[in-house]
Amino acid sequence: MRSLPCHPGPRVSGAAAAAAATTATATAGAITGAIAAVLLMVASAVVFAPAVTPAAAADGAPDRNFTIKDPRITESSGLAASRAHPGVYWTHNDSGYGPQIYAVDSRTGETVATLTLEGIGKPRDVEAISMGPDGNVYVGDIGDNLNGTWDHVWIYRFPEPKELQDATVRATQFTVKYADGPRDAESMMVDPTTGRVYIASKNENGGGLYEGPAKLTSSGTNIFRRIDDVPWVTDGAFSPDGKELVLRSYFSARAYAWQNGRLGTERRVSAPFQRQAESVTYTADGKALMFGTEGEESGVVRVELDKDTGGDSSSGGNSPSGGGSSSSGGGGDGGTADGAGDGGDQGNATLGAIIVIGGAALVFAFKRKRRKD
């Protein structure tokens, strides 16, 4: 690093120089103390802020806020509403776990069936799950913790069971490659009208939406081709009628009109603040979105959609309502990303404000210290 040039300045006496040095040291110490205080404030807010998670629906109604109670499910990374069993949601763990798929009842938050997949290799990084119009469940082993270095990934498919009970089920394995090289991805969606599979990749600059072949083959490689650009996303879902595609990220969600297999008009969708926003699915009736997160006893939060247009339930955006979304019904993991949360979500909103203010204070302090130096 090239040092800054030294410029001669006015001479001062030794006493004045010492006084100036003492003042500078004190100022630097005060700024350092302020920085430490801000860091402590932010760290305390992050560590000690109460984690608000939704409880199971108090009235026993399905498709409301609920908490996944199964201690085995610590990294719920995908969510799909069952078509055969109302109020039941399929989920799975992230990387490093076995070939287990869990059916969770939204009325209680309890696991009502555990399916162990056979006929496939060892799962590598399972990130997504989706229902197909053929009555099958599709599981996306599409993650890549090495930032897009696997030369292929997999999709597993198995029939949704008619009865909910623990069982071993035979799945079909499909090998997937991207036409433009390896990609990291966490989002896989099955078009409910055509049955075509789509994957959304992610990286620091956004991602791409990839289209699979009209029909997957288990005897060869399925090439997925990029058809559009998308933001960084952690999950996505088609509406049950196939007219809309929702993509979520850690802090927001957007809905796209789905027309002839391509993205159309885009609009904002309210998304709850969650510890690690990982999953989204429509309810089976298409009236709401269910947002999930990772962690032990992770919460799933319902966000109501407009019944007529599928759009925002108010001029300000969707509201996380729908029966179990109020704080009295258990609350959520936080407010909504656009400020549409209710009273029980103010803690996380405050936390967000503290972090933002803390970050701004740090920047200001560092700049001021640099000018003094």
mmCIF file of C-alpha atoms in Angstrom:
data_model
loop_
_atom_site.group_PDB
_atom_site.id
_atom_site.type_symbol
_atom_site.label_atom_id
_atom_site.label_comp_id
_atom_site.label_asym_id
_atom_site.label_seq_id
_atom_site.Cartn_x
_atom_site.Cartn_y
_atom_site.Cartn_z
ATOM 1 C CA MET A 1 0.000 0.000 0.000
ATOM 2 C CA ARG A 2 1.397 3.397 -0.964
ATOM 3 C CA SER A 3 1.694 5.732 2.002
ATOM 4 C CA LEU A 4 0.084 9.161 1.960
ATOM 5 C CA PRO A 5 2.423 12.114 1.209
ATOM 6 C CA CYS A 6 3.547 14.253 4.127
ATOM 7 C CA HIS A 7 2.946 17.997 3.875
ATOM 8 C CA PRO A 8 4.764 20.532 6.063
ATOM 9 C CA GLY A 9 2.513 22.528 8.322
ATOM 10 C CA PRO A 10 2.853 25.249 10.916
ATOM 11 C CA ARG A 11 5.172 24.540 13.786
ATOM 12 C CA VAL A 12 3.790 24.195 17.263
ATOM 13 C CA SER A 13 5.453 24.054 20.629
ATOM 14 C CA GLY A 14 6.100 20.778 22.408
ATOM 15 C CA ALA A 15 3.397 21.554 24.980
ATOM 16 C CA ALA A 16 0.837 22.327 22.285
ATOM 17 C CA ALA A 17 1.769 19.167 20.418
ATOM 18 C CA ALA A 18 1.392 17.100 23.562
ATOM 19 C CA ALA A 19 -1.989 18.693 24.278
ATOM 20 C CA ALA A 20 -3.104 18.034 20.738
ATOM 21 C CA ALA A 21 -1.934 14.424 20.975
ATOM 22 C CA THR A 22 -3.788 14.003 24.263
ATOM 23 C CA THR A 23 -6.972 15.458 22.740
ATOM 24 C CA ALA A 24 -6.680 13.233 19.668
ATOM 25 C CA THR A 25 -6.147 10.178 21.858
ATOM 26 C CA ALA A 26 -9.168 11.025 23.964
ATOM 27 C CA THR A 27 -11.291 11.635 20.873
ATOM 28 C CA ALA A 28 -10.172 8.354 19.345
ATOM 29 C CA GLY A 29 -10.880 6.616 22.617
ATOM 30 C CA ALA A 30 -14.366 8.135 22.767
ATOM 31 C CA ILE A 31 -15.088 7.084 19.191
ATOM 32 C CA THR A 32 -13.733 3.592 19.875
ATOM 33 C CA GLY A 33 -15.945 3.426 22.952
ATOM 34 C CA ALA A 34 -18.944 4.555 20.915
ATOM 35 C CA ILE A 35 -18.209 1.901 18.306
ATOM 36 C CA ALA A 36 -17.923 -0.746 21.017
ATOM 37 C CA ALA A 37 -21.212 0.413 22.537
ATOM 38 C CA VAL A 38 -22.976 0.222 19.195
ATOM 39 C CA LEU A 39 -21.541 -3.232 18.541
ATOM 40 C CA LEU A 40 -22.661 -4.361 21.995
ATOM 41 C CA MET A 41 -26.136 -2.941 21.421
ATOM 42 C CA VAL A 42 -26.502 -4.697 18.079
ATOM 43 C CA ALA A 43 -25.071 -7.959 19.390
ATOM 44 C CA SER A 44 -27.346 -7.836 22.423
ATOM 45 C CA ALA A 45 -30.361 -7.212 20.239
ATOM 46 C CA VAL A 46 -29.492 -10.118 18.000
ATOM 47 C CA VAL A 47 -28.648 -12.536 20.787
ATOM 48 C CA PHE A 48 -31.233 -11.594 23.365
ATOM 49 C CA ALA A 49 -34.201 -10.526 21.234
ATOM 50 C CA PRO A 50 -36.998 -12.981 21.976
ATOM 51 C CA ALA A 51 -37.668 -15.458 19.174
ATOM 52 C CA VAL A 52 -41.365 -15.336 18.412
ATOM 53 C CA THR A 53 -42.618 -18.456 16.664
ATOM 54 C CA PRO A 54 -46.191 -19.325 15.772
ATOM 55 C CA ALA A 55 -47.932 -21.970 17.774
ATOM 56 C CA ALA A 56 -50.334 -24.471 16.276
ATOM 57 C CA ALA A 57 -53.711 -22.998 15.358
ATOM 58 C CA ALA A 58 -55.604 -22.600 18.627
ATOM 59 C CA ASP A 59 -58.954 -23.366 16.995
ATOM 60 C CA GLY A 60 -57.660 -26.501 15.281
ATOM 61 C CA ALA A 61 -58.239 -25.011 11.835
ATOM 62 C CA PRO A 62 -55.843 -26.061 9.046
ATOM 63 C CA ASP A 63 -53.573 -23.830 6.995
ATOM 64 C CA ARG A 64 -52.944 -21.320 9.758
ATOM 65 C CA ASN A 65 -49.711 -20.308 11.496
ATOM 66 C CA PHE A 66 -48.063 -23.301 13.094
ATOM 67 C CA THR A 67 -44.804 -24.503 14.594
ATOM 68 C CA ILE A 68 -43.047 -27.636 13.335
ATOM 69 C CA LYS A 69 -42.627 -29.581 16.577
ATOM 70 C CA ASP A 70 -40.707 -32.642 15.363
ATOM 71 C CA PRO A 71 -37.194 -32.472 16.941
ATOM 72 C CA ARG A 72 -35.807 -34.288 13.895
ATOM 73 C CA ILE A 73 -36.743 -31.375 11.629
ATOM 74 C CA THR A 74 -34.111 -28.774 12.430
ATOM 75 C CA GLU A 75 -33.433 -27.435 8.922
ATOM 76 C CA SER A 76 -36.784 -27.313 7.153
ATOM 77 C CA SER A 77 -35.720 -26.109 3.729
ATOM 78 C CA GLY A 78 -38.784 -26.719 1.576
ATOM 79 C CA LEU A 79 -42.555 -26.689 1.948
ATOM 80 C CA ALA A 80 -45.381 -28.057 -0.194
ATOM 81 C CA ALA A 81 -49.108 -28.210 0.545
ATOM 82 C CA SER A 82 -50.504 -31.714 0.202
ATOM 83 C CA ARG A 83 -53.175 -32.209 -2.446
ATOM 84 C CA ALA A 84 -54.514 -35.456 -0.977
ATOM 85 C CA HIS A 85 -54.544 -34.471 2.702
ATOM 86 C CA PRO A 86 -55.993 -31.017 3.481
ATOM 87 C CA GLY A 87 -54.006 -29.012 6.000
ATOM 88 C CA VAL A 88 -50.906 -31.215 5.693
ATOM 89 C CA TYR A 89 -47.538 -29.879 4.500
ATOM 90 C CA TRP A 90 -44.596 -31.863 3.188
ATOM 91 C CA THR A 91 -41.142 -30.761 4.297
ATOM 92 C CA HIS A 92 -37.576 -32.068 4.605
ATOM 93 C CA ASN A 93 -34.230 -31.220 6.140
ATOM 94 C CA ASP A 94 -31.384 -29.457 4.384
ATOM 95 C CA SER A 95 -27.991 -30.952 3.505
ATOM 96 C CA GLY A 96 -26.351 -33.680 5.569
ATOM 97 C CA TYR A 97 -29.517 -35.620 6.403
ATOM 98 C CA GLY A 98 -30.999 -38.853 5.151
ATOM 99 C CA PRO A 99 -33.713 -39.494 2.552
ATOM 100 C CA GLN A 100 -36.622 -38.645 4.863
ATOM 101 C CA ILE A 101 -39.677 -36.594 3.911
ATOM 102 C CA TYR A 102 -42.078 -35.448 6.623
ATOM 103 C CA ALA A 103 -45.820 -34.768 6.553
ATOM 104 C CA VAL A 104 -46.712 -32.107 9.141
ATOM 105 C CA ASP A 105 -50.291 -31.343 10.168
ATOM 106 C CA SER A 106 -50.817 -27.575 10.321
ATOM 107 C CA ARG A 107 -53.584 -28.045 12.924
ATOM 108 C CA THR A 108 -51.150 -29.354 15.519
ATOM 109 C CA GLY A 109 -47.635 -28.890 14.152
ATOM 110 C CA GLU A 110 -47.062 -32.608 14.659
ATOM 111 C CA THR A 111 -45.506 -34.974 12.125
ATOM 112 C CA VAL A 112 -48.172 -37.406 10.947
ATOM 113 C CA ALA A 113 -46.022 -39.453 8.550
ATOM 114 C CA THR A 114 -42.337 -39.994 7.850
ATOM 115 C CA LEU A 115 -41.441 -41.343 4.425
ATOM 116 C CA THR A 116 -38.039 -42.856 3.727
ATOM 117 C CA LEU A 117 -37.105 -42.787 0.054
ATOM 118 C CA GLU A 118 -35.471 -45.825 -1.508
ATOM 119 C CA GLY A 119 -34.231 -46.478 -5.033
ATOM 120 C CA ILE A 120 -32.095 -43.315 -5.008
ATOM 121 C CA GLY A 121 -28.513 -42.475 -4.112
ATOM 122 C CA LYS A 122 -27.452 -40.677 -0.958
ATOM 123 C CA PRO A 123 -29.042 -37.187 -0.908
ATOM 124 C CA ARG A 124 -26.467 -34.433 -1.097
ATOM 125 C CA ASP A 125 -28.199 -31.107 -0.477
ATOM 126 C CA VAL A 126 -31.997 -31.283 -0.590
ATOM 127 C CA GLU A 127 -33.399 -27.776 -0.905
ATOM 128 C CA ALA A 128 -36.918 -27.854 -2.377
ATOM 129 C CA ILE A 129 -40.147 -29.811 -2.607
ATOM 130 C CA SER A 130 -43.170 -29.340 -4.868
ATOM 131 C CA MET A 131 -46.411 -31.069 -5.822
ATOM 132 C CA GLY A 132 -47.041 -32.069 -9.429
ATOM 133 C CA PRO A 133 -50.368 -32.322 -11.282
ATOM 134 C CA ASP A 134 -49.726 -36.060 -11.670
ATOM 135 C CA GLY A 135 -50.229 -36.678 -7.951
ATOM 136 C CA ASN A 136 -46.491 -37.019 -7.379
ATOM 137 C CA VAL A 137 -44.229 -35.265 -4.901
ATOM 138 C CA TYR A 138 -41.037 -33.816 -6.423
ATOM 139 C CA VAL A 139 -37.952 -33.329 -4.247
ATOM 140 C CA GLY A 140 -35.081 -31.129 -5.422
ATOM 141 C CA ASP A 141 -31.615 -32.302 -4.383
ATOM 142 C CA ILE A 142 -30.290 -29.196 -6.118
ATOM 143 C CA GLY A 143 -28.246 -27.305 -3.539
ATOM 144 C CA ASP A 144 -24.514 -26.821 -3.946
ATOM 145 C CA ASN A 145 -22.610 -25.656 -0.895
ATOM 146 C CA LEU A 146 -19.480 -25.486 -3.065
ATOM 147 C CA ASN A 147 -21.018 -22.558 -4.950
ATOM 148 C CA GLY A 148 -21.961 -24.315 -8.148
ATOM 149 C CA THR A 149 -19.287 -26.935 -8.698
ATOM 150 C CA TRP A 150 -21.322 -30.160 -8.912
ATOM 151 C CA ASP A 151 -21.516 -31.200 -12.542
ATOM 152 C CA HIS A 152 -25.010 -32.569 -11.925
ATOM 153 C CA VAL A 153 -27.809 -32.544 -9.355
ATOM 154 C CA TRP A 154 -30.890 -34.705 -8.815
ATOM 155 C CA ILE A 155 -34.650 -34.592 -8.622
ATOM 156 C CA TYR A 156 -36.586 -37.366 -6.869
ATOM 157 C CA ARG A 157 -40.226 -38.165 -7.553
ATOM 158 C CA PHE A 158 -42.648 -40.411 -5.694
ATOM 159 C CA PRO A 159 -46.455 -40.781 -5.531
ATOM 160 C CA GLU A 160 -48.119 -38.926 -2.696
ATOM 161 C CA PRO A 161 -49.418 -41.671 -0.364
ATOM 162 C CA LYS A 162 -53.158 -42.060 0.069
ATOM 163 C CA GLU A 163 -52.734 -42.851 3.750
ATOM 164 C CA LEU A 164 -50.558 -40.930 6.160
ATOM 165 C CA GLN A 165 -48.327 -43.358 8.000
ATOM 166 C CA ASP A 166 -44.618 -44.051 8.338
ATOM 167 C CA ALA A 167 -43.456 -45.962 5.276
ATOM 168 C CA THR A 168 -40.616 -46.657 2.869
ATOM 169 C CA VAL A 169 -41.476 -45.551 -0.639
ATOM 170 C CA ARG A 170 -39.699 -46.151 -3.924
ATOM 171 C CA ALA A 171 -38.739 -42.948 -5.715
ATOM 172 C CA THR A 172 -37.579 -42.273 -9.252
ATOM 173 C CA GLN A 173 -34.295 -40.401 -9.559
ATOM 174 C CA PHE A 174 -33.627 -37.885 -12.347
ATOM 175 C CA THR A 175 -30.194 -36.505 -13.196
ATOM 176 C CA VAL A 176 -30.150 -32.776 -13.958
ATOM 177 C CA LYS A 177 -27.553 -30.582 -15.646
ATOM 178 C CA TYR A 178 -27.718 -26.918 -16.627
ATOM 179 C CA ALA A 179 -27.069 -25.953 -20.233
ATOM 180 C CA ASP A 180 -24.704 -23.159 -19.160
ATOM 181 C CA GLY A 181 -22.780 -25.045 -16.495
ATOM 182 C CA PRO A 182 -23.134 -25.869 -12.780
ATOM 183 C CA ARG A 183 -25.336 -23.689 -10.600
ATOM 184 C CA ASP A 184 -26.238 -23.415 -6.947
ATOM 185 C CA ALA A 185 -30.010 -23.470 -6.405
ATOM 186 C CA GLU A 186 -32.582 -23.715 -3.640
ATOM 187 C CA SER A 187 -35.827 -23.324 -5.580
ATOM 188 C CA MET A 188 -37.632 -25.948 -7.638
ATOM 189 C CA MET A 189 -41.218 -25.536 -8.846
ATOM 190 C CA VAL A 190 -43.535 -27.847 -10.805
ATOM 191 C CA ASP A 191 -46.062 -26.169 -13.114
ATOM 192 C CA PRO A 192 -49.474 -27.410 -11.892
ATOM 193 C CA THR A 193 -50.941 -27.349 -15.405
ATOM 194 C CA THR A 194 -48.148 -28.750 -17.591
ATOM 195 C CA GLY A 195 -46.113 -30.727 -15.058
ATOM 196 C CA ARG A 196 -42.928 -29.082 -16.293
ATOM 197 C CA VAL A 197 -40.184 -28.563 -13.707
ATOM 198 C CA TYR A 198 -38.404 -25.238 -13.193
ATOM 199 C CA ILE A 199 -35.366 -24.378 -11.076
ATOM 200 C CA ALA A 200 -34.230 -20.935 -9.914
ATOM 201 C CA SER A 201 -30.498 -20.625 -9.331
ATOM 202 C CA LYS A 202 -28.864 -18.107 -7.031
ATOM 203 C CA ASN A 203 -25.608 -16.194 -6.609
ATOM 204 C CA GLU A 204 -24.479 -12.845 -5.255
ATOM 205 C CA ASN A 205 -25.593 -11.092 -8.452
ATOM 206 C CA GLY A 206 -29.024 -12.710 -8.631
ATOM 207 C CA GLY A 207 -29.936 -15.880 -10.454
ATOM 208 C CA GLY A 208 -31.634 -17.468 -13.396
ATOM 209 C CA LEU A 209 -34.880 -19.290 -14.027
ATOM 210 C CA TYR A 210 -34.245 -22.635 -15.722
ATOM 211 C CA GLU A 211 -36.759 -24.728 -17.642
ATOM 212 C CA GLY A 212 -36.579 -28.490 -17.703
ATOM 213 C CA PRO A 213 -37.636 -30.735 -20.580
ATOM 214 C CA ALA A 214 -41.349 -31.260 -21.214
ATOM 215 C CA LYS A 215 -41.002 -34.682 -19.619
ATOM 216 C CA LEU A 216 -38.251 -35.830 -17.292
ATOM 217 C CA THR A 217 -36.359 -38.991 -18.161
ATOM 218 C CA SER A 218 -34.752 -41.353 -15.670
ATOM 219 C CA SER A 219 -32.582 -43.055 -18.286
ATOM 220 C CA GLY A 220 -30.501 -40.051 -19.327
ATOM 221 C CA THR A 221 -29.588 -36.513 -18.350
ATOM 222 C CA ASN A 222 -32.221 -33.805 -18.161
ATOM 223 C CA ILE A 223 -30.900 -30.495 -19.466
ATOM 224 C CA PHE A 224 -32.338 -27.342 -17.891
ATOM 225 C CA ARG A 225 -32.057 -24.169 -19.970
ATOM 226 C CA ARG A 226 -32.064 -20.594 -18.711
ATOM 227 C CA ILE A 227 -35.162 -18.670 -19.787
ATOM 228 C CA ASP A 228 -35.019 -15.539 -17.625
ATOM 229 C CA ASP A 229 -33.216 -13.613 -14.898
ATOM 230 C CA VAL A 230 -34.501 -13.629 -11.321
ATOM 231 C CA PRO A 231 -33.282 -12.109 -8.024
ATOM 232 C CA TRP A 232 -31.519 -14.132 -5.344
ATOM 233 C CA VAL A 233 -34.198 -16.579 -4.190
ATOM 234 C CA THR A 234 -34.385 -19.293 -1.537
ATOM 235 C CA ASP A 235 -37.653 -20.904 -2.684
ATOM 236 C CA GLY A 236 -40.565 -20.540 -5.063
ATOM 237 C CA ALA A 237 -44.041 -21.889 -5.719
ATOM 238 C CA PHE A 238 -46.726 -21.875 -8.377
ATOM 239 C CA SER A 239 -50.293 -20.959 -7.487
ATOM 240 C CA PRO A 240 -52.624 -23.983 -7.717
ATOM 241 C CA ASP A 241 -54.212 -22.621 -10.902
ATOM 242 C CA GLY A 242 -50.807 -22.101 -12.519
ATOM 243 C CA LYS A 243 -51.362 -18.399 -13.168
ATOM 244 C CA GLU A 244 -48.723 -17.060 -10.811
ATOM 245 C CA LEU A 245 -45.202 -17.858 -9.628
ATOM 246 C CA VAL A 246 -43.947 -16.557 -6.277
ATOM 247 C CA LEU A 247 -40.236 -16.341 -5.512
ATOM 248 C CA ARG A 248 -38.954 -15.481 -2.034
ATOM 249 C CA SER A 249 -35.596 -14.370 -0.688
ATOM 250 C CA TYR A 250 -34.327 -13.832 2.829
ATOM 251 C CA PHE A 251 -36.026 -10.439 3.130
ATOM 252 C CA SER A 252 -38.741 -10.191 0.489
ATOM 253 C CA ALA A 253 -40.984 -11.999 -1.965
ATOM 254 C CA ARG A 254 -42.264 -11.201 -5.451
ATOM 255 C CA ALA A 255 -45.074 -12.658 -7.533
ATOM 256 C CA TYR A 256 -44.927 -12.960 -11.313
ATOM 257 C CA ALA A 257 -47.797 -13.548 -13.681
ATOM 258 C CA TRP A 258 -47.118 -16.894 -15.375
ATOM 259 C CA GLN A 259 -48.015 -16.826 -19.055
ATOM 260 C CA ASN A 260 -47.172 -19.538 -21.587
ATOM 261 C CA GLY A 261 -44.276 -20.780 -19.502
ATOM 262 C CA ARG A 262 -42.687 -17.360 -19.058
ATOM 263 C CA LEU A 263 -42.517 -14.643 -16.412
ATOM 264 C CA GLY A 264 -45.002 -11.806 -16.817
ATOM 265 C CA THR A 265 -45.924 -8.755 -14.758
ATOM 266 C CA GLU A 266 -44.183 -8.538 -11.399
ATOM 267 C CA ARG A 267 -45.599 -7.338 -8.090
ATOM 268 C CA ARG A 268 -44.578 -7.203 -4.457
ATOM 269 C CA VAL A 269 -45.812 -9.780 -1.959
ATOM 270 C CA SER A 270 -45.571 -9.349 1.799
ATOM 271 C CA ALA A 271 -43.120 -11.739 3.433
ATOM 272 C CA PRO A 272 -42.596 -12.235 7.176
ATOM 273 C CA PHE A 273 -39.273 -11.550 8.873
ATOM 274 C CA GLN A 274 -37.857 -14.958 9.765
ATOM 275 C CA ARG A 275 -34.577 -16.142 11.221
ATOM 276 C CA GLN A 276 -33.545 -17.881 7.997
ATOM 277 C CA ALA A 277 -36.225 -17.518 5.347
ATOM 278 C CA GLU A 278 -36.107 -20.781 3.421
ATOM 279 C CA SER A 279 -39.448 -21.886 2.018
ATOM 280 C CA VAL A 280 -42.789 -20.834 0.571
ATOM 281 C CA THR A 281 -45.876 -22.570 -0.793
ATOM 282 C CA TYR A 282 -49.457 -21.699 -1.609
ATOM 283 C CA THR A 283 -52.210 -23.208 0.452
ATOM 284 C CA ALA A 284 -54.046 -25.899 -1.500
ATOM 285 C CA ASP A 285 -56.973 -23.544 -2.122
ATOM 286 C CA GLY A 286 -54.671 -20.770 -3.373
ATOM 287 C CA LYS A 287 -56.028 -18.216 -0.899
ATOM 288 C CA ALA A 288 -52.786 -17.662 1.010
ATOM 289 C CA LEU A 289 -49.045 -18.206 1.071
ATOM 290 C CA MET A 290 -47.260 -20.187 3.773
ATOM 291 C CA PHE A 291 -43.722 -19.021 4.600
ATOM 292 C CA GLY A 292 -41.305 -21.315 6.437
ATOM 293 C CA THR A 293 -37.900 -21.027 8.079
ATOM 294 C CA GLU A 294 -35.110 -23.246 9.366
ATOM 295 C CA GLY A 295 -34.285 -24.037 12.986
ATOM 296 C CA GLU A 296 -35.600 -26.125 15.828
ATOM 297 C CA GLU A 297 -39.358 -25.668 16.286
ATOM 298 C CA SER A 298 -39.395 -23.426 13.256
ATOM 299 C CA GLY A 299 -42.481 -21.405 12.452
ATOM 300 C CA VAL A 300 -44.655 -21.399 9.358
ATOM 301 C CA VAL A 301 -46.514 -18.128 8.785
ATOM 302 C CA ARG A 302 -49.640 -17.625 6.684
ATOM 303 C CA VAL A 303 -49.950 -14.502 4.516
ATOM 304 C CA GLU A 304 -53.430 -13.908 3.136
ATOM 305 C CA LEU A 305 -53.975 -13.140 -0.563
ATOM 306 C CA ASP A 306 -56.783 -11.191 -2.174
ATOM 307 C CA LYS A 307 -59.551 -13.662 -3.007
ATOM 308 C CA ASP A 308 -60.577 -12.008 -6.264
ATOM 309 C CA THR A 309 -57.310 -11.065 -7.932
ATOM 310 C CA GLY A 310 -54.682 -13.053 -6.109
ATOM 311 C CA GLY A 311 -53.073 -9.696 -5.421
ATOM 312 C CA ASP A 312 -52.553 -7.604 -2.344
ATOM 313 C CA SER A 313 -55.314 -7.807 0.237
ATOM 314 C CA SER A 314 -55.005 -4.059 0.762
ATOM 315 C CA SER A 315 -53.512 -1.137 -1.094
ATOM 316 C CA GLY A 316 -50.392 -1.488 1.001
ATOM 317 C CA GLY A 317 -49.765 -5.148 0.224
ATOM 318 C CA ASN A 318 -50.752 -8.544 1.528
ATOM 319 C CA SER A 319 -51.500 -8.918 5.183
ATOM 320 C CA PRO A 320 -50.362 -11.860 7.305
ATOM 321 C CA SER A 321 -53.871 -12.653 8.425
ATOM 322 C CA GLY A 322 -56.112 -15.591 7.699
ATOM 323 C CA GLY A 323 -57.130 -16.633 11.166
ATOM 324 C CA GLY A 324 -53.897 -17.752 12.806
ATOM 325 C CA SER A 325 -51.713 -14.850 11.838
ATOM 326 C CA SER A 326 -52.517 -12.473 14.655
ATOM 327 C CA SER A 327 -50.265 -12.237 17.655
ATOM 328 C CA SER A 328 -53.032 -13.689 19.791
ATOM 329 C CA GLY A 329 -52.996 -16.776 17.623
ATOM 330 C CA GLY A 330 -49.347 -17.402 18.203
ATOM 331 C CA GLY A 331 -47.766 -14.690 16.114
ATOM 332 C CA GLY A 332 -45.093 -15.247 13.549
ATOM 333 C CA ASP A 333 -41.339 -15.216 13.375
ATOM 334 C CA GLY A 334 -41.641 -11.500 12.917
ATOM 335 C CA GLY A 335 -43.354 -8.775 10.963
ATOM 336 C CA THR A 336 -43.621 -8.548 7.232
ATOM 337 C CA ALA A 337 -40.828 -7.260 5.078
ATOM 338 C CA ASP A 338 -42.928 -4.318 3.916
ATOM 339 C CA GLY A 339 -44.141 -3.365 7.346
ATOM 340 C CA ALA A 340 -47.507 -5.070 7.154
ATOM 341 C CA GLY A 341 -46.961 -7.081 10.340
ATOM 342 C CA ASP A 342 -49.221 -6.857 13.357
ATOM 343 C CA GLY A 343 -48.561 -5.961 16.975
ATOM 344 C CA GLY A 344 -46.889 -9.231 17.894
ATOM 345 C CA ASP A 345 -44.221 -8.561 15.309
ATOM 346 C CA GLN A 346 -42.906 -5.277 16.712
ATOM 347 C CA GLY A 347 -39.984 -6.967 18.477
ATOM 348 C CA ASN A 348 -38.319 -8.044 15.263
ATOM 349 C CA ALA A 349 -39.158 -4.723 13.597
ATOM 350 C CA THR A 350 -37.394 -2.987 16.487
ATOM 351 C CA LEU A 351 -34.471 -5.370 16.125
ATOM 352 C CA GLY A 352 -34.207 -4.498 12.463
ATOM 353 C CA ALA A 353 -34.255 -0.794 13.270
ATOM 354 C CA ILE A 354 -31.549 -1.227 15.908
ATOM 355 C CA ILE A 355 -29.322 -3.073 13.459
ATOM 356 C CA VAL A 356 -29.813 -0.452 10.763
ATOM 357 C CA ILE A 357 -29.156 2.415 13.180
ATOM 358 C CA GLY A 358 -26.173 0.568 14.610
ATOM 359 C CA GLY A 359 -24.710 0.038 11.164
ATOM 360 C CA ALA A 360 -25.170 3.705 10.287
ATOM 361 C CA ALA A 361 -23.532 4.738 13.554
ATOM 362 C CA LEU A 362 -20.561 2.505 12.853
ATOM 363 C CA VAL A 363 -20.054 3.995 9.405
ATOM 364 C CA PHE A 364 -20.270 7.525 10.800
ATOM 365 C CA ALA A 365 -17.841 6.741 13.621
ATOM 366 C CA PHE A 366 -15.271 5.169 11.336
ATOM 367 C CA LYS A 367 -15.448 8.090 8.898
ATOM 368 C CA ARG A 368 -15.081 10.587 11.713
ATOM 369 C CA LYS A 369 -12.131 8.721 13.182
ATOM 370 C CA ARG A 370 -10.471 8.570 9.791
ATOM 371 C CA ARG A 371 -10.835 12.349 9.354
ATOM 372 C CA LYS A 372 -9.365 12.960 12.807
ATOM 373 C CA ASP A 373 -6.423 10.671 12.085
#
